[in-house]
PDB file of N, CA and C in Angstrom:
ATOM      1  N   ALA A 137     -43.539  24.756-189.338  1.00  0.00           N
ATOM      2  CA  ALA A 137     -44.840  24.283-189.753  1.00  0.00           C
ATOM      3  C   ALA A 137     -45.806  24.352-188.571  1.00  0.00           C
ATOM      4  N   ILE A 138     -47.051  24.523-188.867  1.00  0.00           N
ATOM      5  CA  ILE A 138     -48.095  24.533-187.844  1.00  0.00           C
ATOM      6  C   ILE A 138     -48.968  23.304-188.057  1.00  0.00           C
ATOM      7  N   ILE A 139     -49.232  22.604-186.978  1.00  0.00           N
ATOM      8  CA  ILE A 139     -50.143  21.463-187.023  1.00  0.00           C
ATOM      9  C   ILE A 139     -51.402  21.876-186.284  1.00  0.00           C
ATOM     10  N   ASN A 140     -52.523  21.870-186.973  1.00  0.00           N
ATOM     11  CA  ASN A 140     -53.792  22.271-186.388  1.00  0.00           C
ATOM     12  C   ASN A 140     -54.648  21.019-186.239  1.00  0.00           C
ATOM     13  N   SER A 141     -54.769  20.529-184.997  1.00  0.00           N
ATOM     14  CA  SER A 141     -55.463  19.274-184.746  1.00  0.00           C
ATOM     15  C   SER A 141     -56.460  19.462-183.615  1.00  0.00           C
ATOM     16  N   THR A 142     -57.692  19.038-183.847  1.00  0.00           N
ATOM     17  CA  THR A 142     -58.681  19.029-182.773  1.00  0.00           C
ATOM     18  C   THR A 142     -58.330  17.882-181.843  1.00  0.00           C
ATOM     19  N   ILE A 143     -58.229  18.169-180.538  1.00  0.00           N
ATOM     20  CA  ILE A 143     -57.882  17.109-179.603  1.00  0.00           C
ATOM     21  C   ILE A 143     -59.066  16.777-178.714  1.00  0.00           C
ATOM     22  N   THR A 144     -59.141  15.536-178.332  1.00  0.00           N
ATOM     23  CA  THR A 144     -60.187  15.053-177.442  1.00  0.00           C
ATOM     24  C   THR A 144     -59.529  14.261-176.312  1.00  0.00           C
ATOM     25  N   PRO A 145     -60.211  14.103-175.180  1.00  0.00           N
ATOM     26  CA  PRO A 145     -59.597  13.408-174.042  1.00  0.00           C
ATOM     27  C   PRO A 145     -59.188  11.961-174.324  1.00  0.00           C
ATOM     28  N   ASN A 146     -59.796  11.301-175.298  1.00  0.00           N
ATOM     29  CA  ASN A 146     -59.452   9.897-175.544  1.00  0.00           C
ATOM     30  C   ASN A 146     -58.336   9.711-176.568  1.00  0.00           C
ATOM     31  N   MET A 147     -57.720  10.780-177.047  1.00  0.00           N
ATOM     32  CA  MET A 147     -56.622  10.658-177.995  1.00  0.00           C
ATOM     33  C   MET A 147     -55.368  10.189-177.274  1.00  0.00           C
ATOM     34  N   THR A 148     -54.507   9.495-178.012  1.00  0.00           N
ATOM     35  CA  THR A 148     -53.243   9.047-177.446  1.00  0.00           C
ATOM     36  C   THR A 148     -52.096   9.440-178.352  1.00  0.00           C
ATOM     37  N   PHE A 149     -50.975   9.760-177.741  1.00  0.00           N
ATOM     38  CA  PHE A 149     -49.744  10.050-178.456  1.00  0.00           C
ATOM     39  C   PHE A 149     -48.878   8.806-178.341  1.00  0.00           C
ATOM     40  N   THR A 150     -48.405   8.298-179.464  1.00  0.00           N
ATOM     41  CA  THR A 150     -47.636   7.064-179.485  1.00  0.00           C
ATOM     42  C   THR A 150     -46.217   7.326-179.958  1.00  0.00           C
ATOM     43  N   LYS A 151     -45.260   6.912-179.149  1.00  0.00           N
ATOM     44  CA  LYS A 151     -43.861   6.991-179.544  1.00  0.00           C
ATOM     45  C   LYS A 151     -43.595   5.788-180.446  1.00  0.00           C
ATOM     46  N   THR A 152     -43.360   6.039-181.731  1.00  0.00           N
ATOM     47  CA  THR A 152     -43.217   4.954-182.692  1.00  0.00           C
ATOM     48  C   THR A 152     -41.766   4.564-182.941  1.00  0.00           C
ATOM     49  N   SER A 153     -40.838   5.410-182.532  1.00  0.00           N
ATOM     50  CA  SER A 153     -39.409   5.088-182.592  1.00  0.00           C
ATOM     51  C   SER A 153     -38.711   5.988-181.585  1.00  0.00           C
ATOM     52  N   GLN A 154     -37.395   5.918-181.517  1.00  0.00           N
ATOM     53  CA  GLN A 154     -36.660   6.722-180.539  1.00  0.00           C
ATOM     54  C   GLN A 154     -36.797   8.226-180.784  1.00  0.00           C
ATOM     55  N   LYS A 155     -37.073   8.620-182.014  1.00  0.00           N
ATOM     56  CA  LYS A 155     -37.109  10.043-182.349  1.00  0.00           C
ATOM     57  C   LYS A 155     -38.386  10.468-183.055  1.00  0.00           C
ATOM     58  N   PHE A 156     -39.428   9.641-183.022  1.00  0.00           N
ATOM     59  CA  PHE A 156     -40.655   9.963-183.750  1.00  0.00           C
ATOM     60  C   PHE A 156     -41.873   9.547-182.946  1.00  0.00           C
ATOM     61  N   GLY A 157     -42.894  10.407-182.942  1.00  0.00           N
ATOM     62  CA  GLY A 157     -44.155  10.100-182.279  1.00  0.00           C
ATOM     63  C   GLY A 157     -45.318  10.530-183.149  1.00  0.00           C
ATOM     64  N   GLN A 158     -46.497   9.945-182.915  1.00  0.00           N
ATOM     65  CA  GLN A 158     -47.662  10.291-183.735  1.00  0.00           C
ATOM     66  C   GLN A 158     -48.955  10.154-182.948  1.00  0.00           C
ATOM     67  N   TRP A 159     -50.007  10.785-183.481  1.00  0.00           N
ATOM     68  CA  TRP A 159     -51.360  10.653-182.949  1.00  0.00           C
ATOM     69  C   TRP A 159     -52.328  10.774-184.105  1.00  0.00           C
ATOM     70  N   ALA A 160     -53.538  10.267-183.896  1.00  0.00           N
ATOM     71  CA  ALA A 160     -54.558  10.298-184.946  1.00  0.00           C
ATOM     72  C   ALA A 160     -55.669  11.256-184.551  1.00  0.00           C
ATOM     73  N   ASP A 161     -56.152  12.010-185.533  1.00  0.00           N
ATOM     74  CA  ASP A 161     -57.318  12.877-185.375  1.00  0.00           C
ATOM     75  C   ASP A 161     -58.435  12.224-186.184  1.00  0.00           C
ATOM     76  N   SER A 162     -59.299  11.484-185.498  1.00  0.00           N
ATOM     77  CA  SER A 162     -60.335  10.727-186.206  1.00  0.00           C
ATOM     78  C   SER A 162     -61.348  11.639-186.888  1.00  0.00           C
ATOM     79  N   ARG A 163     -61.553  12.838-186.367  1.00  0.00           N
ATOM     80  CA  ARG A 163     -62.491  13.766-187.011  1.00  0.00           C
ATOM     81  C   ARG A 163     -61.989  14.221-188.367  1.00  0.00           C
ATOM     82  N   ALA A 164     -60.681  14.411-188.484  1.00  0.00           N
ATOM     83  CA  ALA A 164     -60.093  14.843-189.756  1.00  0.00           C
ATOM     84  C   ALA A 164     -59.604  13.655-190.577  1.00  0.00           C
ATOM     85  N   ASN A 165     -59.731  12.451-190.003  1.00  0.00           N
ATOM     86  CA  ASN A 165     -59.251  11.241-190.658  1.00  0.00           C
ATOM     87  C   ASN A 165     -57.789  11.390-191.066  1.00  0.00           C
ATOM     88  N   THR A 166     -56.976  11.876-190.107  1.00  0.00           N
ATOM     89  CA  THR A 166     -55.576  12.186-190.370  1.00  0.00           C
ATOM     90  C   THR A 166     -54.707  11.683-189.228  1.00  0.00           C
ATOM     91  N   VAL A 167     -53.528  11.199-189.562  1.00  0.00           N
ATOM     92  CA  VAL A 167     -52.521  10.848-188.561  1.00  0.00           C
ATOM     93  C   VAL A 167     -51.428  11.899-188.649  1.00  0.00           C
ATOM     94  N   TYR A 168     -51.076  12.478-187.512  1.00  0.00           N
ATOM     95  CA  TYR A 168     -50.014  13.480-187.440  1.00  0.00           C
ATOM     96  C   TYR A 168     -48.785  12.848-186.812  1.00  0.00           C
ATOM     97  N   GLY A 169     -47.619  13.272-187.240  1.00  0.00           N
ATOM     98  CA  GLY A 169     -46.382  12.761-186.676  1.00  0.00           C
ATOM     99  C   GLY A 169     -45.365  13.867-186.511  1.00  0.00           C
ATOM    100  N   LEU A 170     -44.511  13.705-185.516  1.00  0.00           N
ATOM    101  CA  LEU A 170     -43.447  14.661-185.260  1.00  0.00           C
ATOM    102  C   LEU A 170     -42.132  13.912-185.112  1.00  0.00           C
ATOM    103  N   GLY A 171     -41.101  14.381-185.799  1.00  0.00           N
ATOM    104  CA  GLY A 171     -39.764  13.811-185.694  1.00  0.00           C
ATOM    105  C   GLY A 171     -38.846  14.780-184.962  1.00  0.00           C
ATOM    106  N   PHE A 172     -37.916  14.246-184.196  1.00  0.00           N
ATOM    107  CA  PHE A 172     -37.013  15.066-183.389  1.00  0.00           C
ATOM    108  C   PHE A 172     -35.566  14.623-183.580  1.00  0.00           C
ATOM    109  N   SER A 173     -34.653  15.499-183.206  1.00  0.00           N
ATOM    110  CA  SER A 173     -33.226  15.201-183.352  1.00  0.00           C
ATOM    111  C   SER A 173     -32.710  14.293-182.245  1.00  0.00           C
ATOM    112  N   SER A 174     -33.454  14.188-181.139  1.00  0.00           N
ATOM    113  CA  SER A 174     -33.006  13.321-180.047  1.00  0.00           C
ATOM    114  C   SER A 174     -34.202  12.735-179.308  1.00  0.00           C
ATOM    115  N   GLU A 175     -33.972  11.622-178.636  1.00  0.00           N
ATOM    116  CA  GLU A 175     -35.023  10.996-177.839  1.00  0.00           C
ATOM    117  C   GLU A 175     -35.435  11.900-176.673  1.00  0.00           C
ATOM    118  N   HIS A 176     -34.479  12.650-176.139  1.00  0.00           N
ATOM    119  CA  HIS A 176     -34.774  13.580-175.040  1.00  0.00           C
ATOM    120  C   HIS A 176     -35.804  14.631-175.463  1.00  0.00           C
ATOM    121  N   HIS A 177     -35.622  15.209-176.638  1.00  0.00           N
ATOM    122  CA  HIS A 177     -36.573  16.213-177.126  1.00  0.00           C
ATOM    123  C   HIS A 177     -37.954  15.598-177.341  1.00  0.00           C
ATOM    124  N   LEU A 178     -38.001  14.401-177.905  1.00  0.00           N
ATOM    125  CA  LEU A 178     -39.280  13.719-178.106  1.00  0.00           C
ATOM    126  C   LEU A 178     -39.976  13.478-176.774  1.00  0.00           C
ATOM    127  N   SER A 179     -39.234  13.036-175.769  1.00  0.00           N
ATOM    128  CA  SER A 179     -39.837  12.756-174.463  1.00  0.00           C
ATOM    129  C   SER A 179     -40.439  14.013-173.844  1.00  0.00           C
ATOM    130  N   LYS A 180     -39.724  15.137-173.947  1.00  0.00           N
ATOM    131  CA  LYS A 180     -40.241  16.401-173.389  1.00  0.00           C
ATOM    132  C   LYS A 180     -41.540  16.813-174.078  1.00  0.00           C
ATOM    133  N   ILE A 181     -41.577  16.745-175.387  1.00  0.00           N
ATOM    134  CA  ILE A 181     -42.769  17.124-176.139  1.00  0.00           C
ATOM    135  C   ILE A 181     -43.889  16.127-175.896  1.00  0.00           C
ATOM    136  N   ALA A 182     -43.568  14.844-175.833  1.00  0.00           N
ATOM    137  CA  ALA A 182     -44.591  13.821-175.601  1.00  0.00           C
ATOM    138  C   ALA A 182     -45.323  14.067-174.292  1.00  0.00           C
ATOM    139  N   ILE A 183     -44.607  14.430-173.260  1.00  0.00           N
ATOM    140  CA  ILE A 183     -45.240  14.725-171.969  1.00  0.00           C
ATOM    141  C   ILE A 183     -46.195  15.902-172.106  1.00  0.00           C
ATOM    142  N   ALA A 184     -45.775  16.945-172.802  1.00  0.00           N
ATOM    143  CA  ALA A 184     -46.633  18.121-172.996  1.00  0.00           C
ATOM    144  C   ALA A 184     -47.870  17.773-173.820  1.00  0.00           C
ATOM    145  N   ILE A 185     -47.702  16.974-174.862  1.00  0.00           N
ATOM    146  CA  ILE A 185     -48.832  16.596-175.711  1.00  0.00           C
ATOM    147  C   ILE A 185     -49.812  15.732-174.927  1.00  0.00           C
ATOM    148  N   ILE A 186     -49.306  14.762-174.186  1.00  0.00           N
ATOM    149  CA  ILE A 186     -50.171  13.887-173.389  1.00  0.00           C
ATOM    150  C   ILE A 186     -50.942  14.704-172.365  1.00  0.00           C
ATOM    151  N   ASN A 187     -50.288  15.658-171.722  1.00  0.00           N
ATOM    152  CA  ASN A 187     -50.980  16.532-170.768  1.00  0.00           C
ATOM    153  C   ASN A 187     -52.066  17.341-171.455  1.00  0.00           C
ATOM    154  N   ALA A 188     -51.783  17.835-172.644  1.00  0.00           N
ATOM    155  CA  ALA A 188     -52.786  18.610-173.386  1.00  0.00           C
ATOM    156  C   ALA A 188     -53.969  17.733-173.760  1.00  0.00           C
ATOM    157  N   PHE A 189     -53.708  16.518-174.228  1.00  0.00           N
ATOM    158  CA  PHE A 189     -54.793  15.603-174.582  1.00  0.00           C
ATOM    159  C   PHE A 189     -55.667  15.327-173.366  1.00  0.00           C
ATOM    160  N   THR A 190     -55.053  15.241-172.189  1.00  0.00           N
ATOM    161  CA  THR A 190     -55.786  14.951-170.961  1.00  0.00           C
ATOM    162  C   THR A 190     -56.623  16.147-170.499  1.00  0.00           C
ATOM    163  N   LYS A 191     -56.100  17.357-170.653  1.00  0.00           N
ATOM    164  CA  LYS A 191     -56.735  18.557-170.097  1.00  0.00           C
ATOM    165  C   LYS A 191     -57.735  19.239-171.014  1.00  0.00           C
ATOM    166  N   PHE A 192     -57.536  19.147-172.325  1.00  0.00           N
ATOM    167  CA  PHE A 192     -58.331  19.938-173.254  1.00  0.00           C
ATOM    168  C   PHE A 192     -59.203  19.073-174.136  1.00  0.00           C
ATOM    169  N   GLY A 193     -60.360  19.572-174.458  1.00  0.00           N
ATOM    170  CA  GLY A 193     -61.230  18.905-175.411  1.00  0.00           C
ATOM    171  C   GLY A 193     -61.558  19.842-176.545  1.00  0.00           C
ATOM    172  N   LYS A 194     -60.656  20.745-176.845  1.00  0.00           N
ATOM    173  CA  LYS A 194     -60.872  21.732-177.896  1.00  0.00           C
ATOM    174  C   LYS A 194     -59.611  21.837-178.739  1.00  0.00           C
ATOM    175  N   LYS A 195     -59.604  22.733-179.693  1.00  0.00           N
ATOM    176  CA  LYS A 195     -58.455  22.846-180.588  1.00  0.00           C
ATOM    177  C   LYS A 195     -57.202  23.307-179.853  1.00  0.00           C
ATOM    178  N   LEU A 196     -56.118  22.689-180.218  1.00  0.00           N
ATOM    179  CA  LEU A 196     -54.797  23.073-179.728  1.00  0.00           C
ATOM    180  C   LEU A 196     -53.895  23.133-180.941  1.00  0.00           C
ATOM    181  N   VAL A 197     -53.096  24.181-181.035  1.00  0.00           N
ATOM    182  CA  VAL A 197     -52.168  24.294-182.144  1.00  0.00           C
ATOM    183  C   VAL A 197     -50.782  23.963-181.616  1.00  0.00           C
ATOM    184  N   LEU A 198     -50.151  22.966-182.200  1.00  0.00           N
ATOM    185  CA  LEU A 198     -48.807  22.549-181.818  1.00  0.00           C
ATOM    186  C   LEU A 198     -47.842  23.100-182.845  1.00  0.00           C
ATOM    187  N   PHE A 199     -46.745  23.667-182.383  1.00  0.00           N
ATOM    188  CA  PHE A 199     -45.742  24.242-183.276  1.00  0.00           C
ATOM    189  C   PHE A 199     -44.544  23.320-183.357  1.00  0.00           C
ATOM    190  N   LYS A 200     -44.072  23.087-184.556  1.00  0.00           N
ATOM    191  CA  LYS A 200     -42.866  22.301-184.784  1.00  0.00           C
ATOM    192  C   LYS A 200     -41.865  23.199-185.480  1.00  0.00           C
ATOM    193  N   SER A 201     -40.683  23.310-184.895  1.00  0.00           N
ATOM    194  CA  SER A 201     -39.675  24.157-185.536  1.00  0.00           C
ATOM    195  C   SER A 201     -38.677  23.333-186.310  1.00  0.00           C
TER     196      SER A 201
END
């Protein structure tokens, strides 16, 4: 699946459980979430997403396999 979300510097990624994280796109009035098979995988992706939120103020496409 492809998640197409406009990101802004003030967005936050929240780890809501050991294997699930989410963020809100207020422009689209949508909350996106990603589930993983392990906490390790979630942590790796969370770091990448947080870095992207910090660096970019434009569209980023996140891929979930």
